[in-house]
C-alpha cells in the first residue's frame, strides 16, 4: 500500500474505533445492568460468556457477510436496518426524556420484577451482544466497502484490506466493551448528547450504504463509480465530523451526582 492508501484506510479505522467506542460504552452499560442482580462472582462469568459468544458470532458473521456483501438486496437490508436503529433510538431517547419527567411526578411504588437465573441471564447477555454486533458490523461494512482496493488477496467478496479494517473495528469494539468502556461511559454520562450524535452517525452511515446500493450495477440508479467519487467521499466525512462536533458542543456538560455513579458500577462488574 502507498502512503495515501494507508492514510485513507487508517482514517476509516479511526472513525470506526471512535464509533465503536461510543456504541460499546452504551452497550457495556446495558450489559452491566443486565447482570447486576447476580452475585458478584457470577457477574464476571456471565459477562465473559456473553462477550466470548459475541466474538465468535462477530467472526462467523463477518466471514458470511464477506461473501454476501456484493448482493444488492443484502446491502439494501443493511442500509434500511441502520437507518431504522438510528431513527428508532433517537425517537426513543426523545420519548424517554419526556417519560422521565412524567415519572418524576408519579410516586406510586412499583412491584419489583422477578430476576432471571444465571444461565437465563447469560442467554439474555448473548442475545444483546448479537444485536450490538449486527449494528457495528453493518456500520463497519458500510464504511469499508467504498475503500479503494488494497492489493491484498480477497476474502469472500471483500478486498483483503477492507476485511482487515472491518475485523479490527469489530475486535476493538469488543476490547473497548470489556476494558475501556468505563472511559466512554463517563464521557457519555457527562455529555449525554454524544449518544444521540453516535446514532445520527449510524444513520448517516446507513445513507452511505444506501448510496452504495443504488450504485450497484444490478440497479443502476446512480453511476457505478459514484461511491468512489472523491467529492462524495469528502462530503460524507465532513458531515460525519460535523455531527460529532455538534454532538460535543451542543451537549451540555452534566455534573456527576453523588448517589449516581454508573462508571463505578461498570468498573466493579468488569474488573479482572
mmCIF file of N, CA and C in Angstrom, residues 44-162:
data_model
loop_
_atom_site.group_PDB
_atom_site.id
_atom_site.type_symbol
_atom_site.label_atom_id
_atom_site.label_comp_id
_atom_site.label_asym_id
_atom_site.label_seq_id
_atom_site.Cartn_x
_atom_site.Cartn_y
_atom_site.Cartn_z
ATOM 1 N N UNK A 44 -19.120 -11.651 36.613
ATOM 2 C CA UNK A 44 -17.979 -11.675 35.696
ATOM 3 C C UNK A 44 -18.087 -12.848 34.731
ATOM 4 N N UNK A 45 -18.549 -14.008 35.248
ATOM 5 C CA UNK A 45 -18.714 -15.186 34.393
ATOM 6 C C UNK A 45 -19.760 -14.934 33.320
ATOM 7 N N UNK A 46 -20.879 -14.326 33.706
ATOM 8 C CA UNK A 46 -21.959 -14.056 32.754
ATOM 9 C C UNK A 46 -21.480 -13.113 31.648
ATOM 10 N N UNK A 47 -20.729 -12.054 32.043
ATOM 11 C CA UNK A 47 -20.196 -11.109 31.058
ATOM 12 C C UNK A 47 -19.162 -11.789 30.156
ATOM 13 N N UNK A 48 -18.308 -12.649 30.768
ATOM 14 C CA UNK A 48 -17.272 -13.343 29.990
ATOM 15 C C UNK A 48 -17.903 -14.254 28.946
ATOM 16 N N UNK A 49 -18.889 -15.077 29.352
ATOM 17 C CA UNK A 49 -19.551 -15.975 28.406
ATOM 18 C C UNK A 49 -20.255 -15.186 27.303
ATOM 19 N N UNK A 50 -20.887 -14.080 27.701
ATOM 20 C CA UNK A 50 -21.588 -13.253 26.724
ATOM 21 C C UNK A 50 -20.649 -12.657 25.697
ATOM 22 N N UNK A 51 -19.511 -12.105 26.155
ATOM 23 C CA UNK A 51 -18.555 -11.481 25.244
ATOM 24 C C UNK A 51 -17.832 -12.515 24.392
ATOM 25 N N UNK A 52 -17.582 -13.707 24.950
ATOM 26 C CA UNK A 52 -16.975 -14.782 24.164
ATOM 27 C C UNK A 52 -17.903 -15.184 23.021
ATOM 28 N N UNK A 53 -19.191 -15.330 23.336
ATOM 29 C CA UNK A 53 -20.180 -15.653 22.310
ATOM 30 C C UNK A 53 -20.260 -14.560 21.260
ATOM 31 N N UNK A 54 -20.163 -13.289 21.699
ATOM 32 C CA UNK A 54 -20.215 -12.160 20.768
ATOM 33 C C UNK A 54 -19.034 -12.192 19.808
ATOM 34 N N UNK A 55 -17.830 -12.544 20.330
ATOM 35 C CA UNK A 55 -16.644 -12.604 19.472
ATOM 36 C C UNK A 55 -16.809 -13.691 18.413
ATOM 37 N N UNK A 56 -17.289 -14.875 18.830
ATOM 38 C CA UNK A 56 -17.497 -15.982 17.881
ATOM 39 C C UNK A 56 -18.532 -15.593 16.833
ATOM 40 N N UNK A 57 -19.623 -14.938 17.293
ATOM 41 C CA UNK A 57 -20.670 -14.510 16.363
ATOM 42 C C UNK A 57 -20.135 -13.478 15.375
ATOM 43 N N UNK A 58 -19.377 -12.505 15.878
ATOM 44 C CA UNK A 58 -18.840 -11.453 15.006
ATOM 45 C C UNK A 58 -17.920 -12.038 13.946
ATOM 46 N N UNK A 59 -17.065 -12.952 14.373
ATOM 47 C CA UNK A 59 -16.114 -13.569 13.435
ATOM 48 C C UNK A 59 -16.862 -14.364 12.376
ATOM 49 N N UNK A 60 -17.839 -15.193 12.826
ATOM 50 C CA UNK A 60 -18.609 -16.013 11.882
ATOM 51 C C UNK A 60 -19.431 -15.166 10.923
ATOM 52 N N UNK A 61 -20.101 -14.145 11.456
ATOM 53 C CA UNK A 61 -20.952 -13.310 10.604
ATOM 54 C C UNK A 61 -20.125 -12.463 9.651
ATOM 55 N N UNK A 62 -18.905 -12.087 10.068
ATOM 56 C CA UNK A 62 -18.023 -11.311 9.191
ATOM 57 C C UNK A 62 -17.609 -12.135 7.982
ATOM 58 N N UNK A 63 -17.269 -13.413 8.209
ATOM 59 C CA UNK A 63 -16.924 -14.296 7.079
ATOM 60 C C UNK A 63 -18.132 -14.497 6.177
ATOM 61 N N UNK A 64 -19.313 -14.640 6.776
ATOM 62 C CA UNK A 64 -20.534 -14.830 5.988
ATOM 63 C C UNK A 64 -20.845 -13.595 5.154
ATOM 64 N N UNK A 65 -20.779 -12.416 5.799
ATOM 65 C CA UNK A 65 -21.137 -11.187 5.091
ATOM 66 C C UNK A 65 -20.123 -10.844 4.005
ATOM 67 N N UNK A 66 -18.879 -11.320 4.154
ATOM 68 C CA UNK A 66 -17.867 -11.067 3.122
ATOM 69 C C UNK A 66 -18.242 -11.726 1.792
ATOM 70 N N UNK A 67 -19.024 -12.808 1.859
ATOM 71 C CA UNK A 67 -19.484 -13.475 0.634
ATOM 72 C C UNK A 67 -20.771 -12.853 0.096
ATOM 73 N N UNK A 68 -21.517 -12.161 0.975
ATOM 74 C CA UNK A 68 -22.823 -11.610 0.576
ATOM 75 C C UNK A 68 -22.797 -10.105 0.348
ATOM 76 N N UNK A 69 -21.643 -9.463 0.663
ATOM 77 C CA UNK A 69 -21.584 -8.004 0.676
ATOM 78 C C UNK A 69 -21.889 -7.378 -0.681
ATOM 79 N N UNK A 70 -21.645 -8.109 -1.757
ATOM 80 C CA UNK A 70 -21.865 -7.536 -3.086
ATOM 81 C C UNK A 70 -23.280 -7.788 -3.606
ATOM 82 N N UNK A 71 -24.110 -8.460 -2.833
ATOM 83 C CA UNK A 71 -25.508 -8.699 -3.228
ATOM 84 C C UNK A 71 -26.308 -7.457 -2.855
ATOM 85 N N UNK A 72 -26.941 -6.811 -3.842
ATOM 86 C CA UNK A 72 -27.587 -5.523 -3.576
ATOM 87 C C UNK A 72 -28.744 -5.637 -2.573
ATOM 88 N N UNK A 73 -29.423 -6.807 -2.575
ATOM 89 C CA UNK A 73 -30.519 -6.987 -1.607
ATOM 90 C C UNK A 73 -30.001 -6.944 -0.168
ATOM 91 N N UNK A 74 -28.821 -7.553 0.055
ATOM 92 C CA UNK A 74 -28.197 -7.548 1.385
ATOM 93 C C UNK A 74 -27.792 -6.120 1.759
ATOM 94 N N UNK A 75 -27.223 -5.404 0.783
ATOM 95 C CA UNK A 75 -26.842 -4.007 1.019
ATOM 96 C C UNK A 75 -28.068 -3.165 1.381
ATOM 97 N N UNK A 76 -29.179 -3.389 0.659
ATOM 98 C CA UNK A 76 -30.410 -2.623 0.892
ATOM 99 C C UNK A 76 -30.970 -2.903 2.290
ATOM 100 N N UNK A 77 -30.985 -4.183 2.695
ATOM 101 C CA UNK A 77 -31.480 -4.552 4.029
ATOM 102 C C UNK A 77 -30.597 -3.916 5.106
ATOM 103 N N UNK A 78 -29.279 -3.974 4.890
ATOM 104 C CA UNK A 78 -28.335 -3.369 5.839
ATOM 105 C C UNK A 78 -28.546 -1.871 5.971
ATOM 106 N N UNK A 79 -28.755 -1.190 4.824
ATOM 107 C CA UNK A 79 -28.978 0.263 4.835
ATOM 108 C C UNK A 79 -30.256 0.606 5.589
ATOM 109 N N UNK A 80 -31.332 -0.128 5.286
ATOM 110 C CA UNK A 80 -32.618 0.116 5.962
ATOM 111 C C UNK A 80 -32.514 -0.144 7.463
ATOM 112 N N UNK A 81 -31.771 -1.200 7.832
ATOM 113 C CA UNK A 81 -31.620 -1.542 9.248
ATOM 114 C C UNK A 81 -30.871 -0.441 9.999
ATOM 115 N N UNK A 82 -29.779 0.059 9.408
ATOM 116 C CA UNK A 82 -29.006 1.121 10.054
ATOM 117 C C UNK A 82 -29.843 2.393 10.209
ATOM 118 N N UNK A 83 -30.606 2.727 9.182
ATOM 119 C CA UNK A 83 -31.493 3.898 9.252
ATOM 120 C C UNK A 83 -32.569 3.685 10.323
ATOM 121 N N UNK A 84 -33.093 2.449 10.390
ATOM 122 C CA UNK A 84 -34.138 2.135 11.372
ATOM 123 C C UNK A 84 -33.628 2.283 12.803
ATOM 124 N N UNK A 85 -32.458 1.667 13.122
ATOM 125 C CA UNK A 85 -31.970 1.730 14.510
ATOM 126 C C UNK A 85 -31.590 3.157 14.897
ATOM 127 N N UNK A 86 -31.117 3.928 13.906
ATOM 128 C CA UNK A 86 -30.770 5.321 14.176
ATOM 129 C C UNK A 86 -32.014 6.125 14.537
ATOM 130 N N UNK A 87 -33.039 6.066 13.682
ATOM 131 C CA UNK A 87 -34.279 6.821 13.913
ATOM 132 C C UNK A 87 -34.983 6.316 15.173
ATOM 133 N N UNK A 88 -35.038 4.981 15.332
ATOM 134 C CA UNK A 88 -35.713 4.363 16.477
ATOM 135 C C UNK A 88 -35.078 4.810 17.797
ATOM 136 N N UNK A 89 -33.734 4.805 17.838
ATOM 137 C CA UNK A 89 -33.036 5.185 19.071
ATOM 138 C C UNK A 89 -33.276 6.654 19.397
ATOM 139 N N UNK A 90 -33.189 7.520 18.395
ATOM 140 C CA UNK A 90 -33.367 8.958 18.627
ATOM 141 C C UNK A 90 -34.794 9.257 19.097
ATOM 142 N N UNK A 91 -35.797 8.613 18.445
ATOM 143 C CA UNK A 91 -37.195 8.808 18.841
ATOM 144 C C UNK A 91 -37.410 8.321 20.276
ATOM 145 N N UNK A 92 -36.847 7.126 20.597
ATOM 146 C CA UNK A 92 -36.980 6.577 21.955
ATOM 147 C C UNK A 92 -36.322 7.496 22.988
ATOM 148 N N UNK A 93 -35.207 8.091 22.600
ATOM 149 C CA UNK A 93 -34.488 8.988 23.504
ATOM 150 C C UNK A 93 -35.339 10.211 23.830
ATOM 151 N N UNK A 94 -35.995 10.750 22.785
ATOM 152 C CA UNK A 94 -36.851 11.932 22.983
ATOM 153 C C UNK A 94 -38.055 11.565 23.857
ATOM 154 N N UNK A 95 -38.708 10.419 23.511
ATOM 155 C CA UNK A 95 -39.885 9.970 24.284
ATOM 156 C C UNK A 95 -39.476 9.611 25.710
ATOM 157 N N UNK A 96 -38.302 8.953 25.845
ATOM 158 C CA UNK A 96 -37.798 8.542 27.159
ATOM 159 C C UNK A 96 -37.572 9.726 28.080
ATOM 160 N N UNK A 97 -37.018 10.822 27.535
ATOM 161 C CA UNK A 97 -36.777 12.004 28.366
ATOM 162 C C UNK A 97 -38.091 12.633 28.814
ATOM 163 N N UNK A 98 -39.129 12.538 27.957
ATOM 164 C CA UNK A 98 -40.453 13.039 28.345
ATOM 165 C C UNK A 98 -41.062 12.161 29.436
ATOM 166 N N UNK A 99 -40.894 10.831 29.279
ATOM 167 C CA UNK A 99 -41.443 9.889 30.271
ATOM 168 C C UNK A 99 -40.797 10.070 31.642
ATOM 169 N N UNK A 100 -39.491 10.388 31.635
ATOM 170 C CA UNK A 100 -38.791 10.606 32.904
ATOM 171 C C UNK A 100 -39.387 11.784 33.659
ATOM 172 N N UNK A 101 -39.766 12.811 32.900
ATOM 173 C CA UNK A 101 -40.398 13.982 33.514
ATOM 174 C C UNK A 101 -41.742 13.595 34.122
ATOM 175 N N UNK A 102 -42.503 12.756 33.375
ATOM 176 C CA UNK A 102 -43.816 12.303 33.871
ATOM 177 C C UNK A 102 -43.662 11.422 35.107
ATOM 178 N N UNK A 103 -42.616 10.536 35.080
ATOM 179 C CA UNK A 103 -42.393 9.613 36.197
ATOM 180 C C UNK A 103 -42.000 10.353 37.466
ATOM 181 N N UNK A 104 -41.345 11.499 37.281
ATOM 182 C CA UNK A 104 -40.908 12.278 38.439
ATOM 183 C C UNK A 104 -42.109 12.789 39.237
ATOM 184 N N UNK A 105 -43.235 12.996 38.521
ATOM 185 C CA UNK A 105 -44.451 13.479 39.183
ATOM 186 C C UNK A 105 -45.130 12.348 39.941
ATOM 187 N N UNK A 106 -45.058 11.112 39.351
ATOM 188 C CA UNK A 106 -45.717 9.963 39.977
ATOM 189 C C UNK A 106 -44.893 9.450 41.145
ATOM 190 N N UNK A 107 -45.536 9.050 42.205
ATOM 191 C CA UNK A 107 -44.811 8.463 43.339
ATOM 192 C C UNK A 107 -45.393 7.125 43.751
ATOM 193 N N UNK A 108 -46.109 6.488 42.791
ATOM 194 C CA UNK A 108 -46.699 5.182 43.077
ATOM 195 C C UNK A 108 -45.595 4.124 43.088
ATOM 196 N N UNK A 109 -45.448 3.358 44.175
ATOM 197 C CA UNK A 109 -44.401 2.329 44.205
ATOM 198 C C UNK A 109 -44.685 1.213 43.202
ATOM 199 N N UNK A 110 -43.613 0.758 42.519
ATOM 200 C CA UNK A 110 -43.779 -0.305 41.521
ATOM 201 C C UNK A 110 -43.360 -1.642 42.107
ATOM 202 N N UNK A 111 -44.004 -2.705 41.597
ATOM 203 C CA UNK A 111 -43.667 -4.059 42.038
ATOM 204 C C UNK A 111 -42.277 -4.427 41.553
ATOM 205 N N UNK A 112 -41.440 -5.027 42.377
ATOM 206 C CA UNK A 112 -40.134 -5.457 41.897
ATOM 207 C C UNK A 112 -40.271 -6.612 40.901
ATOM 208 N N UNK A 113 -39.469 -6.523 39.824
ATOM 209 C CA UNK A 113 -39.545 -7.568 38.796
ATOM 210 C C UNK A 113 -38.825 -8.823 39.260
ATOM 211 N N UNK A 114 -39.326 -9.972 38.799
ATOM 212 C CA UNK A 114 -38.668 -11.242 39.104
ATOM 213 C C UNK A 114 -37.378 -11.326 38.301
ATOM 214 N N UNK A 115 -36.250 -11.587 38.972
ATOM 215 C CA UNK A 115 -34.954 -11.605 38.304
ATOM 216 C C UNK A 115 -34.649 -12.971 37.697
ATOM 217 N N UNK A 116 -33.900 -12.955 36.580
ATOM 218 C CA UNK A 116 -33.539 -14.197 35.889
ATOM 219 C C UNK A 116 -32.421 -14.914 36.625
ATOM 220 N N UNK A 117 -32.354 -16.246 36.419
ATOM 221 C CA UNK A 117 -31.262 -17.038 36.960
ATOM 222 C C UNK A 117 -29.994 -16.832 36.145
ATOM 223 N N UNK A 118 -28.900 -17.530 36.548
ATOM 224 C CA UNK A 118 -27.590 -17.322 35.920
ATOM 225 C C UNK A 118 -27.616 -17.607 34.421
ATOM 226 N N UNK A 119 -28.064 -18.814 34.012
ATOM 227 C CA UNK A 119 -27.986 -19.184 32.600
ATOM 228 C C UNK A 119 -28.972 -18.394 31.743
ATOM 229 N N UNK A 120 -30.108 -18.030 32.308
ATOM 230 C CA UNK A 120 -31.043 -17.178 31.567
ATOM 231 C C UNK A 120 -30.423 -15.789 31.362
ATOM 232 N N UNK A 121 -29.690 -15.317 32.385
ATOM 233 C CA UNK A 121 -29.000 -14.025 32.261
ATOM 234 C C UNK A 121 -27.917 -14.105 31.185
ATOM 235 N N UNK A 122 -27.151 -15.217 31.182
ATOM 236 C CA UNK A 122 -26.124 -15.423 30.149
ATOM 237 C C UNK A 122 -26.765 -15.403 28.764
ATOM 238 N N UNK A 123 -27.912 -16.076 28.639
ATOM 239 C CA UNK A 123 -28.633 -16.111 27.359
ATOM 240 C C UNK A 123 -29.047 -14.704 26.928
ATOM 241 N N UNK A 124 -29.567 -13.922 27.880
ATOM 242 C CA UNK A 124 -30.000 -12.548 27.568
ATOM 243 C C UNK A 124 -28.811 -11.678 27.153
ATOM 244 N N UNK A 125 -27.684 -11.859 27.855
ATOM 245 C CA UNK A 125 -26.461 -11.125 27.515
ATOM 246 C C UNK A 125 -26.013 -11.499 26.102
ATOM 247 N N UNK A 126 -26.105 -12.815 25.802
ATOM 248 C CA UNK A 126 -25.720 -13.321 24.472
ATOM 249 C C UNK A 126 -26.565 -12.682 23.375
ATOM 250 N N UNK A 127 -27.877 -12.657 23.588
ATOM 251 C CA UNK A 127 -28.799 -12.069 22.603
ATOM 252 C C UNK A 127 -28.506 -10.579 22.425
ATOM 253 N N UNK A 128 -28.268 -9.885 23.551
ATOM 254 C CA UNK A 128 -27.952 -8.453 23.483
ATOM 255 C C UNK A 128 -26.651 -8.229 22.720
ATOM 256 N N UNK A 129 -25.641 -9.069 22.997
ATOM 257 C CA UNK A 129 -24.351 -8.967 22.299
ATOM 258 C C UNK A 129 -24.518 -9.142 20.792
ATOM 259 N N UNK A 130 -25.355 -10.113 20.403
ATOM 260 C CA UNK A 130 -25.587 -10.376 18.977
ATOM 261 C C UNK A 130 -26.245 -9.155 18.321
ATOM 262 N N UNK A 131 -27.219 -8.572 19.012
ATOM 263 C CA UNK A 131 -27.889 -7.370 18.481
ATOM 264 C C UNK A 131 -26.885 -6.231 18.314
ATOM 265 N N UNK A 132 -25.997 -6.052 19.312
ATOM 266 C CA UNK A 132 -24.983 -5.000 19.224
ATOM 267 C C UNK A 132 -24.012 -5.289 18.073
ATOM 268 N N UNK A 133 -23.673 -6.580 17.902
ATOM 269 C CA UNK A 133 -22.719 -6.971 16.865
ATOM 270 C C UNK A 133 -23.260 -6.665 15.471
ATOM 271 N N UNK A 134 -24.553 -6.928 15.248
ATOM 272 C CA UNK A 134 -25.169 -6.664 13.937
ATOM 273 C C UNK A 134 -25.032 -5.186 13.589
ATOM 274 N N UNK A 135 -25.336 -4.315 14.555
ATOM 275 C CA UNK A 135 -25.233 -2.863 14.325
ATOM 276 C C UNK A 135 -23.817 -2.479 13.904
ATOM 277 N N UNK A 136 -22.840 -2.909 14.703
ATOM 278 C CA UNK A 136 -21.465 -2.468 14.470
ATOM 279 C C UNK A 136 -20.877 -3.062 13.190
ATOM 280 N N UNK A 137 -21.211 -4.335 12.892
ATOM 281 C CA UNK A 137 -20.691 -4.958 11.666
ATOM 282 C C UNK A 137 -21.239 -4.260 10.427
ATOM 283 N N UNK A 138 -22.543 -3.982 10.425
ATOM 284 C CA UNK A 138 -23.147 -3.298 9.271
ATOM 285 C C UNK A 138 -22.559 -1.906 9.083
ATOM 286 N N UNK A 139 -22.361 -1.182 10.182
ATOM 287 C CA UNK A 139 -21.754 0.152 10.100
ATOM 288 C C UNK A 139 -20.328 0.055 9.564
ATOM 289 N N UNK A 140 -19.573 -0.940 10.045
ATOM 290 C CA UNK A 140 -18.193 -1.132 9.590
ATOM 291 C C UNK A 140 -18.142 -1.483 8.107
ATOM 292 N N UNK A 141 -19.039 -2.366 7.674
ATOM 293 C CA UNK A 141 -19.091 -2.763 6.263
ATOM 294 C C UNK A 141 -19.405 -1.555 5.387
ATOM 295 N N UNK A 142 -20.395 -0.751 5.809
ATOM 296 C CA UNK A 142 -20.787 0.423 5.021
ATOM 297 C C UNK A 142 -19.637 1.411 4.866
ATOM 298 N N UNK A 143 -18.810 1.548 5.920
ATOM 299 C CA UNK A 143 -17.669 2.459 5.850
ATOM 300 C C UNK A 143 -16.523 1.890 5.020
ATOM 301 N N UNK A 144 -16.343 0.558 5.083
ATOM 302 C CA UNK A 144 -15.164 -0.058 4.462
ATOM 303 C C UNK A 144 -15.338 -0.402 2.982
ATOM 304 N N UNK A 145 -16.567 -0.727 2.554
ATOM 305 C CA UNK A 145 -16.729 -1.227 1.175
ATOM 306 C C UNK A 145 -16.405 -0.189 0.107
ATOM 307 N N UNK A 146 -16.451 1.093 0.468
ATOM 308 C CA UNK A 146 -16.137 2.141 -0.517
ATOM 309 C C UNK A 146 -14.639 2.450 -0.570
ATOM 310 N N UNK A 147 -13.846 1.776 0.287
ATOM 311 C CA UNK A 147 -12.397 1.989 0.258
ATOM 312 C C UNK A 147 -11.804 1.440 -1.039
ATOM 313 N N UNK A 148 -10.773 2.077 -1.568
ATOM 314 C CA UNK A 148 -10.148 1.566 -2.803
ATOM 315 C C UNK A 148 -9.448 0.230 -2.552
ATOM 316 N N UNK A 149 -9.234 -0.592 -3.609
ATOM 317 C CA UNK A 149 -8.562 -1.893 -3.444
ATOM 318 C C UNK A 149 -7.189 -1.731 -2.804
ATOM 319 N N UNK A 150 -6.884 -2.638 -1.879
ATOM 320 C CA UNK A 150 -5.608 -2.561 -1.161
ATOM 321 C C UNK A 150 -4.500 -3.358 -1.841
ATOM 322 N N UNK A 151 -4.897 -4.268 -2.738
ATOM 323 C CA UNK A 151 -3.899 -5.144 -3.362
ATOM 324 C C UNK A 151 -3.695 -6.433 -2.603
ATOM 325 N N UNK A 152 -4.320 -6.557 -1.425
ATOM 326 C CA UNK A 152 -4.229 -7.797 -0.643
ATOM 327 C C UNK A 152 -5.204 -8.833 -1.210
ATOM 328 N N UNK A 153 -4.921 -10.133 -1.026
ATOM 329 C CA UNK A 153 -5.823 -11.173 -1.553
ATOM 330 C C UNK A 153 -7.238 -11.010 -1.018
ATOM 331 N N UNK A 154 -8.262 -11.206 -1.856
ATOM 332 C CA UNK A 154 -9.651 -11.032 -1.396
ATOM 333 C C UNK A 154 -10.079 -12.122 -0.412
ATOM 334 N N UNK A 155 -11.002 -11.784 0.473
ATOM 335 C CA UNK A 155 -11.608 -12.739 1.415
ATOM 336 C C UNK A 155 -13.106 -12.696 1.162
ATOM 337 N N UNK A 156 -13.636 -13.772 0.591
ATOM 338 C CA UNK A 156 -15.041 -13.777 0.182
ATOM 339 C C UNK A 156 -15.258 -12.753 -0.917
ATOM 340 N N UNK A 157 -16.228 -11.882 -0.748
ATOM 341 C CA UNK A 157 -16.490 -10.832 -1.730
ATOM 342 C C UNK A 157 -15.805 -9.530 -1.383
ATOM 343 N N UNK A 158 -14.984 -9.539 -0.321
ATOM 344 C CA UNK A 158 -14.329 -8.314 0.136
ATOM 345 C C UNK A 158 -12.851 -8.300 -0.213
ATOM 346 N N UNK A 159 -12.347 -7.120 -0.509
ATOM 347 C CA UNK A 159 -10.907 -6.922 -0.642
ATOM 348 C C UNK A 159 -10.258 -7.245 0.711
ATOM 349 N N UNK A 160 -9.056 -7.827 0.684
ATOM 350 C CA UNK A 160 -8.382 -8.227 1.917
ATOM 351 C C UNK A 160 -8.199 -7.081 2.896
ATOM 352 N N UNK A 161 -7.859 -5.896 2.383
ATOM 353 C CA UNK A 161 -7.679 -4.716 3.242
ATOM 354 C C UNK A 161 -8.981 -4.292 3.889
ATOM 355 N N UNK A 162 -10.075 -4.315 3.119
ATOM 356 C CA UNK A 162 -11.393 -3.955 3.656
ATOM 357 C C UNK A 162 -11.800 -4.927 4.770
#
